[in-house]
PDB file of C-alpha atoms in Angstrom:
ATOM      1  CA  MET A1126     109.353  40.076  75.277  1.00 56.00           C
ATOM      2  CA  SER A1127     111.477  36.862  75.232  1.00 60.00           C
ATOM      3  CA  GLY A1128     115.173  37.115  76.277  1.00 63.00           C
ATOM      4  CA  GLY A1129     116.110  37.070  72.468  1.00 69.00           C
ATOM      5  CA  GLY A1130     113.730  39.791  71.702  1.00 82.00           C
ATOM      6  CA  GLN A1131     115.478  41.836  74.526  1.00 89.00           C
ATOM      7  CA  ALA A1132     118.856  41.210  73.599  1.00 90.00           C
ATOM      8  CA  ALA A1133     117.829  41.843  69.973  1.00 92.00           C
ATOM      9  CA  LEU A1134     116.263  45.228  70.959  1.00 94.00           C
ATOM     10  CA  THR A1135     119.265  46.352  73.460  1.00 94.00           C
ATOM     11  CA  GLU A1136     121.780  45.438  70.128  1.00 95.00           C
ATOM     12  CA  LEU A1137     119.651  47.920  67.931  1.00 95.00           C
ATOM     13  CA  TRP A1138     119.581  50.460  70.499  1.00 96.00           C
ATOM     14  CA  GLN A1139     123.267  50.186  71.195  1.00 96.00           C
ATOM     15  CA  ARG A1140     124.158  50.285  67.525  1.00 96.00           C
ATOM     16  CA  ARG A1141     122.116  53.430  66.649  1.00 96.00           C
ATOM     17  CA  TRP A1142     122.282  55.271  69.952  1.00 97.00           C
ATOM     18  CA  PRO A1143     125.704  54.274  71.681  1.00 96.00           C
ATOM     19  CA  SER A1144     126.279  57.543  73.625  1.00 94.00           C
ATOM     20  CA  CYS A1145     122.950  57.322  75.502  1.00 94.00           C
ATOM     21  CA  PRO A1146     120.901  54.782  77.454  1.00 94.00           C
ATOM     22  CA  PRO A1147     117.257  54.783  76.147  1.00 96.00           C
ATOM     23  CA  VAL A1148     116.034  57.657  78.342  1.00 94.00           C
ATOM     24  CA  GLY A1149     114.554  60.553  76.693  1.00 93.00           C
ATOM     25  CA  TYR A1150     115.547  63.376  78.365  1.00 92.00           C
ATOM     26  CA  LYS A1151     119.182  62.289  77.936  1.00 93.00           C
ATOM     27  CA  LEU A1152     119.316  62.057  74.227  1.00 96.00           C
ATOM     28  CA  ARG A1153     119.270  65.521  73.406  1.00 94.00           C
ATOM     29  CA  ASP A1154     122.762  66.385  74.304  1.00 95.00           C
ATOM     30  CA  PRO A1155     124.678  63.626  72.584  1.00 97.00           C
ATOM     31  CA  TYR A1156     122.447  63.957  69.625  1.00 97.00           C
ATOM     32  CA  ARG A1157     121.995  67.656  68.939  1.00 96.00           C
ATOM     33  CA  ASP A1158     122.853  67.171  65.225  1.00 97.00           C
ATOM     34  CA  VAL A1159     119.811  64.877  64.620  1.00 98.00           C
ATOM     35  CA  TRP A1160     117.339  66.298  67.303  1.00 97.00           C
ATOM     36  CA  VAL A1161     114.468  69.106  66.902  1.00 97.00           C
ATOM     37  CA  ARG A1162     111.959  70.106  69.388  1.00 96.00           C
ATOM     38  CA  PHE A1163     108.472  70.758  68.400  1.00 97.00           C
ATOM     39  CA  HIS A1164     105.926  72.514  70.788  1.00 96.00           C
ATOM     40  CA  SER A1165     102.378  71.189  71.208  1.00 95.00           C
ATOM     41  CA  LEU A1166     100.347  74.441  71.198  1.00 94.00           C
ATOM     42  CA  PRO A1167     100.777  77.826  69.712  1.00 92.00           C
ATOM     43  CA  GLU A1168     102.981  80.173  71.419  1.00 88.00           C
ATOM     44  CA  SER A1169     104.940  77.330  73.298  1.00 88.00           C
ATOM     45  CA  LYS A1170     101.738  77.078  75.724  1.00 91.00           C
ATOM     46  CA  ARG A1171     102.540  74.083  77.847  1.00 92.00           C
ATOM     47  CA  TYR A1172      99.053  72.549  78.824  1.00 93.00           C
ATOM     48  CA  ALA A1173      95.961  72.203  77.054  1.00 93.00           C
ATOM     49  CA  GLU A1174      92.922  73.931  79.107  1.00 94.00           C
ATOM     50  CA  ASP A1175      90.135  72.637  76.794  1.00 95.00           C
ATOM     51  CA  GLU A1176      88.900  69.999  74.128  1.00 96.00           C
ATOM     52  CA  GLY A1177      89.902  72.445  71.339  1.00 96.00           C
ATOM     53  CA  GLU A1178      93.634  72.764  72.416  1.00 96.00           C
ATOM     54  CA  TYR A1179      93.852  69.052  73.376  1.00 97.00           C
ATOM     55  CA  ALA A1180      92.752  68.487  69.584  1.00 97.00           C
ATOM     56  CA  VAL A1181      95.674  70.873  68.518  1.00 97.00           C
ATOM     57  CA  VAL A1182      98.123  68.718  70.808  1.00 97.00           C
ATOM     58  CA  LEU A1183      96.936  65.509  69.505  1.00 98.00           C
ATOM     59  CA  GLU A1184      97.212  66.633  65.874  1.00 98.00           C
ATOM     60  CA  ARG A1185     100.638  68.094  66.190  1.00 98.00           C
ATOM     61  CA  TYR A1186     101.878  64.605  67.916  1.00 98.00           C
ATOM     62  CA  ASN A1187      99.989  62.676  65.086  1.00 98.00           C
ATOM     63  CA  THR A1188     101.439  64.805  62.236  1.00 98.00           C
ATOM     64  CA  ILE A1189     104.658  63.966  63.244  1.00 98.00           C
ATOM     65  CA  LEU A1190     104.245  60.579  64.003  1.00 98.00           C
ATOM     66  CA  ASP A1191     102.661  60.018  60.720  1.00 98.00           C
ATOM     67  CA  GLU A1192     105.443  61.530  58.721  1.00 97.00           C
ATOM     68  CA  LEU A1193     108.251  59.166  60.955  1.00 98.00           C
ATOM     69  CA  PHE A1194     106.053  56.109  60.739  1.00 98.00           C
ATOM     70  CA  ALA A1195     103.224  55.594  58.530  1.00 95.00           C
ATOM     71  CA  GLY A1196     102.712  52.234  57.024  1.00 94.00           C
ATOM     72  CA  ALA A1197     105.327  50.756  59.393  1.00 97.00           C
ATOM     73  CA  ASP A1198     105.435  48.913  62.928  1.00 97.00           C
ATOM     74  CA  VAL A1199     106.791  50.743  65.907  1.00 97.00           C
ATOM     75  CA  TYR A1200     108.128  50.258  69.406  1.00 97.00           C
ATOM     76  CA  VAL A1201     106.129  51.955  71.908  1.00 97.00           C
ATOM     77  CA  ILE A1202     108.803  52.106  74.990  1.00 96.00           C
ATOM     78  CA  THR A1203     107.260  53.115  78.413  1.00 94.00           C
ATOM     79  CA  PRO A1204     109.003  53.396  81.326  1.00 93.00           C
ATOM     80  CA  VAL A1205     107.946  52.897  84.869  1.00 90.00           C
ATOM     81  CA  TRP A1206     110.291  55.149  87.207  1.00 88.00           C
ATOM     82  CA  ALA A1207     110.976  53.443  90.873  1.00 88.00           C
ATOM     83  CA  THR A1208     113.185  53.728  93.969  1.00 87.00           C
ATOM     84  CA  GLU A1209     113.509  49.841  93.892  1.00 86.00           C
ATOM     85  CA  ALA A1210     115.572  47.623  91.438  1.00 86.00           C
ATOM     86  CA  GLU A1211     112.897  44.832  91.546  1.00 87.00           C
ATOM     87  CA  VAL A1212     110.952  45.046  87.999  1.00 88.00           C
ATOM     88  CA  PRO A1213     107.397  46.040  88.755  1.00 83.00           C
ATOM     89  CA  SER A1214     104.137  44.711  86.878  1.00 79.00           C
ATOM     90  CA  PHE A1215     103.228  46.531  83.792  1.00 69.00           C
ATOM     91  CA  GLN A1216     100.731  46.026  81.263  1.00 67.00           C
ATOM     92  CA  PRO A1217      99.894  42.843  79.103  1.00 64.00           C
ATOM     93  CA  ASP A1218     100.427  44.233  75.945  1.00 78.00           C
ATOM     94  CA  ALA A1219     103.941  45.206  76.606  1.00 83.00           C
ATOM     95  CA  GLY A1220     106.822  43.097  77.325  1.00 89.00           C
ATOM     96  CA  TYR A1221     109.681  44.058  80.006  1.00 91.00           C
ATOM     97  CA  TRP A1222     112.981  45.106  78.019  1.00 93.00           C
ATOM     98  CA  GLN A1223     115.398  46.290  80.645  1.00 92.00           C
ATOM     99  CA  SER A1224     115.949  48.204  83.750  1.00 93.00           C
ATOM    100  CA  LEU A1225     118.499  51.094  84.198  1.00 92.00           C
ATOM    101  CA  LEU A1226     119.793  52.663  87.272  1.00 90.00           C
ATOM    102  CA  VAL A1227     119.578  56.361  86.248  1.00 83.00           C
ATOM    103  CA  GLU A1228     120.311  58.120  89.316  1.00 78.00           C
ATOM    104  CA  ASP A1229     122.939  56.049  91.691  1.00 75.00           C
ATOM    105  CA  ASP A1230     122.772  57.868  95.153  1.00 74.00           C
ATOM    106  CA  PRO A1231     124.597  56.076  98.060  1.00 77.00           C
ATOM    107  CA  ASP A1232     121.172  56.366 100.071  1.00 77.00           C
ATOM    108  CA  PRO A1233     118.971  53.617  98.489  1.00 72.00           C
ATOM    109  CA  GLU A1234     115.901  55.776  98.943  1.00 76.00           C
ATOM    110  CA  PHE A1235     117.346  58.437  96.386  1.00 78.00           C
ATOM    111  CA  ARG A1236     117.932  55.920  93.777  1.00 84.00           C
ATOM    112  CA  THR A1237     116.004  55.899  90.803  1.00 88.00           C
ATOM    113  CA  TYR A1238     115.548  53.033  88.241  1.00 90.00           C
ATOM    114  CA  CYS A1239     113.835  53.052  84.975  1.00 92.00           C
ATOM    115  CA  HIS A1240     112.257  49.955  84.183  1.00 94.00           C
ATOM    116  CA  LEU A1241     111.431  49.738  80.346  1.00 95.00           C
ATOM    117  CA  PHE A1242     108.682  47.985  78.712  1.00 95.00           C
ATOM    118  CA  ALA A1243     108.227  47.693  74.830  1.00 95.00           C
ATOM    119  CA  ALA A1244     105.552  46.859  72.751  1.00 94.00           C
ATOM    120  CA  ARG A1245     105.766  46.541  69.051  1.00 95.00           C
ATOM    121  CA  ARG A1246     102.632  47.507  67.029  1.00 95.00           C
ATOM    122  CA  PRO A1247     101.701  49.012  63.603  1.00 97.00           C
ATOM    123  CA  TRP A1248     101.520  52.679  63.391  1.00 97.00           C
ATOM    124  CA  ARG A1249      98.248  54.257  62.549  1.00 96.00           C
ATOM    125  CA  ARG A1250      97.209  57.948  63.386  1.00 96.00           C
ATOM    126  CA  GLY A1251      95.386  57.964  66.692  1.00 96.00           C
ATOM    127  CA  CYS A1252      96.485  54.452  67.802  1.00 96.00           C
ATOM    128  CA  ILE A1253      98.177  55.966  70.956  1.00 96.00           C
ATOM    129  CA  ASP A1254      95.922  59.125  71.429  1.00 97.00           C
ATOM    130  CA  GLU A1255      94.894  57.921  74.978  1.00 96.00           C
ATOM    131  CA  LEU A1256      98.724  57.502  76.125  1.00 96.00           C
ATOM    132  CA  LEU A1257      99.669  60.975  74.214  1.00 97.00           C
ATOM    133  CA  ARG A1258      96.930  62.740  76.199  1.00 97.00           C
ATOM    134  CA  ASP A1259      98.271  61.548  79.269  1.00 97.00           C
ATOM    135  CA  ILE A1260     101.711  62.626  78.470  1.00 97.00           C
ATOM    136  CA  ALA A1261     100.294  66.301  77.472  1.00 97.00           C
ATOM    137  CA  ASP A1262      98.634  66.143  81.098  1.00 97.00           C
ATOM    138  CA  ASP A1263     102.149  65.050  82.490  1.00 95.00           C
ATOM    139  CA  THR A1264     100.722  61.884  83.894  1.00 95.00           C
ATOM    140  CA  VAL A1265     102.911  59.509  82.102  1.00 93.00           C
ATOM    141  CA  ALA A1266     106.512  60.608  81.433  1.00 93.00           C
ATOM    142  CA  GLY A1267     109.577  59.320  79.374  1.00 94.00           C
ATOM    143  CA  VAL A1268     107.997  57.326  76.582  1.00 97.00           C
ATOM    144  CA  LEU A1269     109.639  56.635  73.357  1.00 98.00           C
ATOM    145  CA  ILE A1270     108.362  55.829  69.959  1.00 98.00           C
ATOM    146  CA  ALA A1271     110.742  54.433  67.557  1.00 98.00           C
ATOM    147  CA  ASP A1272     110.845  52.760  64.303  1.00 97.00           C
ATOM    148  CA  ILE A1273     111.529  48.954  64.653  1.00 95.00           C
ATOM    149  CA  TRP A1274     115.458  49.835  63.398  1.00 95.00           C
ATOM    150  CA  MET A1275     115.900  52.295  66.017  1.00 96.00           C
ATOM    151  CA  GLN A1276     116.707  55.058  63.380  1.00 96.00           C
ATOM    152  CA  ARG A1277     113.810  57.624  64.316  1.00 98.00           C
ATOM    153  CA  ILE A1278     112.725  58.357  67.918  1.00 98.00           C
ATOM    154  CA  HIS A1279     109.729  60.470  68.829  1.00 98.00           C
ATOM    155  CA  HIS A1280     109.925  61.342  72.529  1.00 98.00           C
ATOM    156  CA  PRO A1281     106.731  63.249  73.576  1.00 98.00           C
ATOM    157  CA  TYR A1282     106.621  65.336  76.586  1.00 96.00           C
ATOM    158  CA  ASP A1283     104.048  67.659  78.406  1.00 94.00           C
ATOM    159  CA  GLY A1284     104.718  70.624  75.919  1.00 93.00           C
ATOM    160  CA  GLY A1285     105.832  69.019  72.721  1.00 95.00           C
ATOM    161  CA  ALA A1286     107.943  66.461  71.342  1.00 97.00           C
ATOM    162  CA  ASP A1287     111.791  65.791  70.966  1.00 97.00           C
ATOM    163  CA  VAL A1288     112.319  64.173  67.495  1.00 98.00           C
ATOM    164  CA  PHE A1289     115.396  62.647  66.490  1.00 98.00           C
ATOM    165  CA  LEU A1290     116.126  61.597  62.892  1.00 98.00           C
ATOM    166  CA  ALA A1291     118.544  59.472  60.979  1.00 97.00           C
ATOM    167  CA  THR A1292     120.305  62.616  59.661  1.00 97.00           C
ATOM    168  CA  SER A1293     120.827  66.087  60.483  1.00 97.00           C
ATOM    169  CA  GLU A1294     119.543  66.581  56.507  1.00 98.00           C
ATOM    170  CA  GLU A1295     116.464  64.819  57.308  1.00 98.00           C
ATOM    171  CA  ARG A1296     116.083  66.740  60.730  1.00 97.00           C
ATOM    172  CA  ASP A1297     116.301  70.059  58.584  1.00 97.00           C
ATOM    173  CA  ARG A1298     113.587  69.233  56.261  1.00 97.00           C
ATOM    174  CA  MET A1299     111.165  68.232  59.131  1.00 97.00           C
ATOM    175  CA  ARG A1300     112.311  71.203  61.116  1.00 97.00           C
ATOM    176  CA  ASP A1301     111.561  73.579  58.062  1.00 97.00           C
ATOM    177  CA  ARG A1302     107.886  71.994  57.517  1.00 97.00           C
ATOM    178  CA  HIS A1303     106.903  72.646  60.836  1.00 97.00           C
ATOM    179  CA  ALA A1304     108.815  76.117  61.568  1.00 95.00           C
ATOM    180  CA  ASP A1305     105.815  77.491  63.066  1.00 95.00           C
ATOM    181  CA  TRP A1306     105.845  74.613  65.744  1.00 96.00           C
ATOM    182  CA  LEU A1307     109.273  75.552  66.993  1.00 94.00           C
ATOM    183  CA  SER A1308     110.480  77.522  70.138  1.00 82.00           C
ATOM    184  CA  SER A1309     111.692  81.024  69.487  1.00 77.00           C
ATOM    185  CA  HIS A1310     114.363  80.236  71.862  1.00 70.00           C
ATOM    186  CA  PRO A1311     117.797  80.290  70.443  1.00 66.00           C
ATOM    187  CA  SER A1312     118.639  76.696  71.748  1.00 67.00           C
ATOM    188  CA  GLY A1313     115.409  75.190  70.394  1.00 65.00           C
ATOM    189  CA  LEU A1314     113.987  74.431  73.884  1.00 67.00           C
TER     190      LEU A1314
END
């Protein structure tokens, strides 16, 4: 990603999500009015145990992703977590976007940096299934999938996905369409 591309992506993020850095787990509190969480398996089961359950996990992830992004380009933003500020190598199809100091501890061994890499790609169902399966297995964490205007975000995690929509009305419609995928906990977690 060029310096101009990095700056443009940062500007888009700051315009739409000014109360939070691009770190998935930090989005929920400042943006509760447009947030909904969907669980990946029935009865809020966290991890798939067989191929049938993996099929359910991928079906749920892809159903929501299709509703959000069908026919559009998306950014797949992948973090590399580290204790050093130096930007690590990543993958050839994703460009370096930015680094964030997420935990600023006086002891350098306990500082946590989040190095973000972004790849722009056309959304099509199944195009990131391998990544989604890694997320479901908790071998990858912190991925954000966003439209190119940063209006909608899908943040998959091991057990489900946090979804951030453009308006609370849009959030309510999506929540109602998939009510059987919601948590029974009053907070929505």
